[in-house]
Amino acid sequence: KLRPSVFATPFAATGRGARGTLAIMLIYVVALALLALCANAMDGGETLRWLQAAMTPSTDGTPPAIATMSPASASSIRFVMLGMSTVSIPLWYAPALVHWGRQGVAQAMFSSVVAIWRTKGAFAVFLLGWFAVGLAFDAVVQLLAMAFGLEAVSLAVLTGQMILSIAYFLSLWFGFVDTFEIGAPAAFRTVLADTDAPAP
């Protein structure tokens, strides 16, 4: 069974692993904050105001009227997406390499970049596959919303999103193992056994 303690395991396994995980988290948070600040400066906060208006329901309960996005907002969103994609490359395998590969943060980030470059074809197929799954899920949601109303299927949509998120993050493990051929150490094999997942 999956237990809450599994989320604390990366920080309890080794001191080096815990420090590496915290450093990677900090790098990711700082990078996203810088991207958000740069994007906000690019369009003068227009995209943020557009998102707030799009997510704020009207007083009569009808969906909000979404205004046309300006070229400045579209450019800032493209900038953030490109920046997030660039930041994700060195951080993609870094947490796993810190724990299971026993690498330092800098080495893990470099190894992640090299691994993605060497497996770029398979990596692109992986991302396209999940993109297709997301499109299919959205299409099903649209059909259900048209047939039964969005409020009637909101719980099912939320459950489906959670299941897809879990499946996505689980699939990252298999990509890591196939790329680096590194098995989990004994401390993590116990966690995997407790969660009824086969250890590599």
PDB file of C-alpha atoms in Angstrom:
ATOM      1  CA  LYS A   1       0.000   0.000   0.000  1.00  0.00           C
ATOM      2  CA  LEU A   2       1.095   3.545  -0.683  1.00  0.00           C
ATOM      3  CA  ARG A   3       1.905   5.298   2.563  1.00  0.00           C
ATOM      4  CA  PRO A   4       2.475   9.014   3.250  1.00  0.00           C
ATOM      5  CA  SER A   5       5.997   8.178   4.448  1.00  0.00           C
ATOM      6  CA  VAL A   6       7.047   7.512   0.851  1.00  0.00           C
ATOM      7  CA  PHE A   7       7.150  11.269   0.233  1.00  0.00           C
ATOM      8  CA  ALA A   8       9.661  11.754   3.045  1.00  0.00           C
ATOM      9  CA  THR A   9      11.938   8.929   1.879  1.00  0.00           C
ATOM     10  CA  PRO A  10      14.100  11.037  -0.492  1.00  0.00           C
ATOM     11  CA  PHE A  11      14.958  13.308   2.439  1.00  0.00           C
ATOM     12  CA  ALA A  12      15.559  10.513   4.951  1.00  0.00           C
ATOM     13  CA  ALA A  13      17.688   8.123   2.880  1.00  0.00           C
ATOM     14  CA  THR A  14      21.069   9.896   3.007  1.00  0.00           C
ATOM     15  CA  GLY A  15      22.236  13.339   3.988  1.00  0.00           C
ATOM     16  CA  ARG A  16      23.807  13.869   0.580  1.00  0.00           C
ATOM     17  CA  GLY A  17      20.624  12.802  -1.188  1.00  0.00           C
ATOM     18  CA  ALA A  18      18.500  15.097   0.946  1.00  0.00           C
ATOM     19  CA  ARG A  19      20.770  18.073   0.303  1.00  0.00           C
ATOM     20  CA  GLY A  20      20.834  17.301  -3.407  1.00  0.00           C
ATOM     21  CA  THR A  21      17.050  17.056  -3.571  1.00  0.00           C
ATOM     22  CA  LEU A  22      16.619  20.365  -1.752  1.00  0.00           C
ATOM     23  CA  ALA A  23      19.159  22.022  -4.061  1.00  0.00           C
ATOM     24  CA  ILE A  24      17.333  20.763  -7.161  1.00  0.00           C
ATOM     25  CA  MET A  25      14.010  21.964  -5.761  1.00  0.00           C
ATOM     26  CA  LEU A  26      15.529  25.385  -5.061  1.00  0.00           C
ATOM     27  CA  ILE A  27      16.994  25.616  -8.572  1.00  0.00           C
ATOM     28  CA  TYR A  28      13.637  24.756 -10.096  1.00  0.00           C
ATOM     29  CA  VAL A  29      11.703  27.242  -7.951  1.00  0.00           C
ATOM     30  CA  VAL A  30      14.189  30.060  -8.603  1.00  0.00           C
ATOM     31  CA  ALA A  31      14.170  29.349 -12.345  1.00  0.00           C
ATOM     32  CA  LEU A  32      10.361  29.434 -12.492  1.00  0.00           C
ATOM     33  CA  ALA A  33      10.262  32.630 -10.438  1.00  0.00           C
ATOM     34  CA  LEU A  34      12.758  34.308 -12.779  1.00  0.00           C
ATOM     35  CA  LEU A  35      10.765  33.194 -15.816  1.00  0.00           C
ATOM     36  CA  ALA A  36       7.570  34.582 -14.298  1.00  0.00           C
ATOM     37  CA  LEU A  37       9.234  37.901 -13.468  1.00  0.00           C
ATOM     38  CA  CYS A  38      10.706  38.215 -16.966  1.00  0.00           C
ATOM     39  CA  ALA A  39       7.380  37.337 -18.594  1.00  0.00           C
ATOM     40  CA  ASN A  40       5.573  39.855 -16.394  1.00  0.00           C
ATOM     41  CA  ALA A  41       8.069  42.535 -17.392  1.00  0.00           C
ATOM     42  CA  MET A  42       7.662  41.647 -21.077  1.00  0.00           C
ATOM     43  CA  ASP A  43       3.916  42.321 -21.186  1.00  0.00           C
ATOM     44  CA  GLY A  44       3.471  44.636 -18.203  1.00  0.00           C
ATOM     45  CA  GLY A  45       1.431  42.054 -16.287  1.00  0.00           C
ATOM     46  CA  GLU A  46      -1.152  41.730 -19.057  1.00  0.00           C
ATOM     47  CA  THR A  47      -1.030  37.923 -19.137  1.00  0.00           C
ATOM     48  CA  LEU A  48      -1.540  37.710 -15.376  1.00  0.00           C
ATOM     49  CA  ARG A  49      -4.584  39.957 -15.591  1.00  0.00           C
ATOM     50  CA  TRP A  50      -5.885  37.904 -18.525  1.00  0.00           C
ATOM     51  CA  LEU A  51      -5.543  34.672 -16.551  1.00  0.00           C
ATOM     52  CA  GLN A  52      -7.266  36.183 -13.504  1.00  0.00           C
ATOM     53  CA  ALA A  53     -10.166  37.363 -15.655  1.00  0.00           C
ATOM     54  CA  ALA A  54     -10.426  33.963 -17.365  1.00  0.00           C
ATOM     55  CA  MET A  55     -10.584  32.145 -14.007  1.00  0.00           C
ATOM     56  CA  THR A  56     -13.017  34.531 -12.307  1.00  0.00           C
ATOM     57  CA  PRO A  57     -16.654  33.456 -12.768  1.00  0.00           C
ATOM     58  CA  SER A  58     -19.284  36.054 -13.431  1.00  0.00           C
ATOM     59  CA  THR A  59     -21.778  37.067 -10.745  1.00  0.00           C
ATOM     60  CA  ASP A  60     -24.606  35.152 -12.408  1.00  0.00           C
ATOM     61  CA  GLY A  61     -22.628  31.909 -12.418  1.00  0.00           C
ATOM     62  CA  THR A  62     -22.004  31.793 -16.162  1.00  0.00           C
ATOM     63  CA  PRO A  63     -18.508  31.087 -17.512  1.00  0.00           C
ATOM     64  CA  PRO A  64     -16.330  34.198 -17.778  1.00  0.00           C
ATOM     65  CA  ALA A  65     -16.015  35.917 -21.128  1.00  0.00           C
ATOM     66  CA  ILE A  66     -12.453  35.301 -22.272  1.00  0.00           C
ATOM     67  CA  ALA A  67     -10.957  38.239 -24.117  1.00  0.00           C
ATOM     68  CA  THR A  68      -8.638  37.821 -27.079  1.00  0.00           C
ATOM     69  CA  MET A  69      -5.035  37.472 -26.000  1.00  0.00           C
ATOM     70  CA  SER A  70      -2.764  40.273 -27.170  1.00  0.00           C
ATOM     71  CA  PRO A  71       0.472  39.637 -29.110  1.00  0.00           C
ATOM     72  CA  ALA A  72       2.472  40.705 -26.037  1.00  0.00           C
ATOM     73  CA  SER A  73       0.714  38.114 -23.863  1.00  0.00           C
ATOM     74  CA  ALA A  74       1.167  35.406 -26.484  1.00  0.00           C
ATOM     75  CA  SER A  75       4.882  36.231 -26.701  1.00  0.00           C
ATOM     76  CA  SER A  76       5.309  36.103 -22.920  1.00  0.00           C
ATOM     77  CA  ILE A  77       3.553  32.728 -22.731  1.00  0.00           C
ATOM     78  CA  ARG A  78       5.777  31.345 -25.491  1.00  0.00           C
ATOM     79  CA  PHE A  79       8.777  32.684 -23.582  1.00  0.00           C
ATOM     80  CA  VAL A  80       7.694  30.932 -20.377  1.00  0.00           C
ATOM     81  CA  MET A  81       7.004  27.649 -22.182  1.00  0.00           C
ATOM     82  CA  LEU A  82      10.382  27.741 -23.906  1.00  0.00           C
ATOM     83  CA  GLY A  83      12.092  28.633 -20.654  1.00  0.00           C
ATOM     84  CA  MET A  84      10.357  25.846 -18.722  1.00  0.00           C
ATOM     85  CA  SER A  85      11.296  23.340 -21.412  1.00  0.00           C
ATOM     86  CA  THR A  86      14.922  24.478 -21.268  1.00  0.00           C
ATOM     87  CA  VAL A  87      15.046  24.333 -17.471  1.00  0.00           C
ATOM     88  CA  SER A  88      13.399  20.896 -17.420  1.00  0.00           C
ATOM     89  CA  ILE A  89      16.149  19.286 -19.509  1.00  0.00           C
ATOM     90  CA  PRO A  90      18.954  19.399 -16.910  1.00  0.00           C
ATOM     91  CA  LEU A  91      16.496  18.718 -14.092  1.00  0.00           C
ATOM     92  CA  TRP A  92      14.578  15.861 -15.754  1.00  0.00           C
ATOM     93  CA  TYR A  93      16.659  12.979 -14.392  1.00  0.00           C
ATOM     94  CA  ALA A  94      18.614  14.961 -11.797  1.00  0.00           C
ATOM     95  CA  PRO A  95      16.637  13.909  -8.674  1.00  0.00           C
ATOM     96  CA  ALA A  96      16.844  10.223  -9.601  1.00  0.00           C
ATOM     97  CA  LEU A  97      20.555  10.486 -10.404  1.00  0.00           C
ATOM     98  CA  VAL A  98      21.224  12.166  -7.062  1.00  0.00           C
ATOM     99  CA  HIS A  99      19.606   9.249  -5.200  1.00  0.00           C
ATOM    100  CA  TRP A 100      20.050   6.163  -7.322  1.00  0.00           C
ATOM    101  CA  GLY A 101      23.120   7.255  -9.268  1.00  0.00           C
ATOM    102  CA  ARG A 102      24.820   8.747  -6.186  1.00  0.00           C
ATOM    103  CA  GLN A 103      25.837  11.789  -8.252  1.00  0.00           C
ATOM    104  CA  GLY A 104      26.286  15.370  -7.160  1.00  0.00           C
ATOM    105  CA  VAL A 105      23.779  17.994  -8.263  1.00  0.00           C
ATOM    106  CA  ALA A 106      25.959  19.495 -11.010  1.00  0.00           C
ATOM    107  CA  GLN A 107      26.968  16.085 -12.345  1.00  0.00           C
ATOM    108  CA  ALA A 108      23.356  14.868 -12.252  1.00  0.00           C
ATOM    109  CA  MET A 109      22.164  17.893 -14.224  1.00  0.00           C
ATOM    110  CA  PHE A 110      24.903  17.384 -16.816  1.00  0.00           C
ATOM    111  CA  SER A 111      24.124  13.661 -17.079  1.00  0.00           C
ATOM    112  CA  SER A 112      20.446  14.511 -17.574  1.00  0.00           C
ATOM    113  CA  VAL A 113      21.263  16.789 -20.511  1.00  0.00           C
ATOM    114  CA  VAL A 114      23.518  14.175 -22.123  1.00  0.00           C
ATOM    115  CA  ALA A 115      20.979  11.391 -21.596  1.00  0.00           C
ATOM    116  CA  ILE A 116      18.119  13.353 -23.151  1.00  0.00           C
ATOM    117  CA  TRP A 117      20.296  14.313 -26.123  1.00  0.00           C
ATOM    118  CA  ARG A 118      21.380  10.713 -26.719  1.00  0.00           C
ATOM    119  CA  THR A 119      17.817   9.418 -26.457  1.00  0.00           C
ATOM    120  CA  LYS A 120      16.127  12.420 -28.075  1.00  0.00           C
ATOM    121  CA  GLY A 121      14.142  10.288 -30.519  1.00  0.00           C
ATOM    122  CA  ALA A 122      12.638   8.046 -27.847  1.00  0.00           C
ATOM    123  CA  PHE A 123      12.206  11.047 -25.549  1.00  0.00           C
ATOM    124  CA  ALA A 124      10.255  12.923 -28.226  1.00  0.00           C
ATOM    125  CA  VAL A 125       8.013   9.892 -28.764  1.00  0.00           C
ATOM    126  CA  PHE A 126       7.445   9.696 -25.003  1.00  0.00           C
ATOM    127  CA  LEU A 127       6.376  13.335 -24.806  1.00  0.00           C
ATOM    128  CA  LEU A 128       4.227  13.113 -27.936  1.00  0.00           C
ATOM    129  CA  GLY A 129       2.546  10.012 -26.554  1.00  0.00           C
ATOM    130  CA  TRP A 130       1.569  11.776 -23.344  1.00  0.00           C
ATOM    131  CA  PHE A 131       0.517  14.833 -25.336  1.00  0.00           C
ATOM    132  CA  ALA A 132      -1.825  12.604 -27.350  1.00  0.00           C
ATOM    133  CA  VAL A 133      -3.204  11.093 -24.143  1.00  0.00           C
ATOM    134  CA  GLY A 134      -3.864  14.596 -22.813  1.00  0.00           C
ATOM    135  CA  LEU A 135      -5.668  15.604 -26.002  1.00  0.00           C
ATOM    136  CA  ALA A 136      -7.780  12.446 -25.892  1.00  0.00           C
ATOM    137  CA  PHE A 137      -8.682  13.099 -22.253  1.00  0.00           C
ATOM    138  CA  ASP A 138      -9.664  16.691 -23.057  1.00  0.00           C
ATOM    139  CA  ALA A 139     -11.832  15.477 -25.941  1.00  0.00           C
ATOM    140  CA  VAL A 140     -13.627  13.017 -23.655  1.00  0.00           C
ATOM    141  CA  VAL A 141     -14.151  15.769 -21.072  1.00  0.00           C
ATOM    142  CA  GLN A 142     -15.638  18.061 -23.718  1.00  0.00           C
ATOM    143  CA  LEU A 143     -18.040  15.354 -24.867  1.00  0.00           C
ATOM    144  CA  LEU A 144     -19.127  14.539 -21.316  1.00  0.00           C
ATOM    145  CA  ALA A 145     -19.559  18.233 -20.495  1.00  0.00           C
ATOM    146  CA  MET A 146     -21.728  18.726 -23.576  1.00  0.00           C
ATOM    147  CA  ALA A 147     -23.846  15.694 -22.698  1.00  0.00           C
ATOM    148  CA  PHE A 148     -24.223  16.074 -18.927  1.00  0.00           C
ATOM    149  CA  GLY A 149     -22.913  19.532 -18.047  1.00  0.00           C
ATOM    150  CA  LEU A 150     -19.522  20.435 -16.629  1.00  0.00           C
ATOM    151  CA  GLU A 151     -20.689  20.491 -13.001  1.00  0.00           C
ATOM    152  CA  ALA A 152     -22.093  16.952 -13.275  1.00  0.00           C
ATOM    153  CA  VAL A 153     -18.787  15.500 -14.479  1.00  0.00           C
ATOM    154  CA  SER A 154     -16.395  17.728 -12.499  1.00  0.00           C
ATOM    155  CA  LEU A 155     -15.608  15.016  -9.930  1.00  0.00           C
ATOM    156  CA  ALA A 156     -14.952  12.447 -12.663  1.00  0.00           C
ATOM    157  CA  VAL A 157     -12.710  14.940 -14.471  1.00  0.00           C
ATOM    158  CA  LEU A 158     -10.703  15.636 -11.310  1.00  0.00           C
ATOM    159  CA  THR A 159     -10.324  11.907 -10.637  1.00  0.00           C
ATOM    160  CA  GLY A 160      -9.215  11.290 -14.204  1.00  0.00           C
ATOM    161  CA  GLN A 161      -6.639  14.090 -13.990  1.00  0.00           C
ATOM    162  CA  MET A 162      -5.229  12.607 -10.786  1.00  0.00           C
ATOM    163  CA  ILE A 163      -4.983   9.142 -12.350  1.00  0.00           C
ATOM    164  CA  LEU A 164      -3.256  10.505 -15.440  1.00  0.00           C
ATOM    165  CA  SER A 165      -0.819  12.485 -13.284  1.00  0.00           C
ATOM    166  CA  ILE A 166       0.064   9.378 -11.264  1.00  0.00           C
ATOM    167  CA  ALA A 167       0.531   7.317 -14.426  1.00  0.00           C
ATOM    168  CA  TYR A 168       2.715  10.026 -15.966  1.00  0.00           C
ATOM    169  CA  PHE A 169       5.058  10.291 -13.008  1.00  0.00           C
ATOM    170  CA  LEU A 170       5.281   6.517 -12.693  1.00  0.00           C
ATOM    171  CA  SER A 171       6.278   6.298 -16.349  1.00  0.00           C
ATOM    172  CA  LEU A 172       9.300   8.516 -15.617  1.00  0.00           C
ATOM    173  CA  TRP A 173      10.807   5.707 -13.546  1.00  0.00           C
ATOM    174  CA  PHE A 174      10.874   3.299 -16.486  1.00  0.00           C
ATOM    175  CA  GLY A 175      12.475   5.908 -18.715  1.00  0.00           C
ATOM    176  CA  PHE A 176      15.169   6.488 -16.111  1.00  0.00           C
ATOM    177  CA  VAL A 177      15.925   2.785 -15.662  1.00  0.00           C
ATOM    178  CA  ASP A 178      16.050   2.120 -19.408  1.00  0.00           C
ATOM    179  CA  THR A 179      18.333   5.104 -19.954  1.00  0.00           C
ATOM    180  CA  PHE A 180      20.828   4.649 -17.123  1.00  0.00           C
ATOM    181  CA  GLU A 181      20.364   0.986 -16.118  1.00  0.00           C
ATOM    182  CA  ILE A 182      20.627   1.974 -12.465  1.00  0.00           C
ATOM    183  CA  GLY A 183      18.643   0.024  -9.893  1.00  0.00           C
ATOM    184  CA  ALA A 184      17.326   1.409  -6.626  1.00  0.00           C
ATOM    185  CA  PRO A 185      19.541   0.783  -3.571  1.00  0.00           C
ATOM    186  CA  ALA A 186      18.353  -1.415  -0.716  1.00  0.00           C
ATOM    187  CA  ALA A 187      16.754   1.471   1.199  1.00  0.00           C
ATOM    188  CA  PHE A 188      14.474   2.238  -1.709  1.00  0.00           C
ATOM    189  CA  ARG A 189      13.738  -1.406  -2.474  1.00  0.00           C
ATOM    190  CA  THR A 190      11.972  -1.559   0.882  1.00  0.00           C
ATOM    191  CA  VAL A 191       9.800   1.408  -0.103  1.00  0.00           C
ATOM    192  CA  LEU A 192       9.017  -0.150  -3.458  1.00  0.00           C
ATOM    193  CA  ALA A 193       8.063  -3.388  -1.769  1.00  0.00           C
ATOM    194  CA  ASP A 194       5.809  -1.531   0.671  1.00  0.00           C
ATOM    195  CA  THR A 195       4.007   0.123  -2.255  1.00  0.00           C
ATOM    196  CA  ASP A 196       3.496  -3.246  -3.976  1.00  0.00           C
ATOM    197  CA  ALA A 197       5.674  -2.106  -6.887  1.00  0.00           C
ATOM    198  CA  PRO A 198       8.300  -4.507  -8.271  1.00  0.00           C
ATOM    199  CA  ALA A 199      11.858  -3.455  -7.505  1.00  0.00           C
ATOM    200  CA  PRO A 200      14.181  -3.290 -10.519  1.00  0.00           C
TER     201      PRO A 200
END
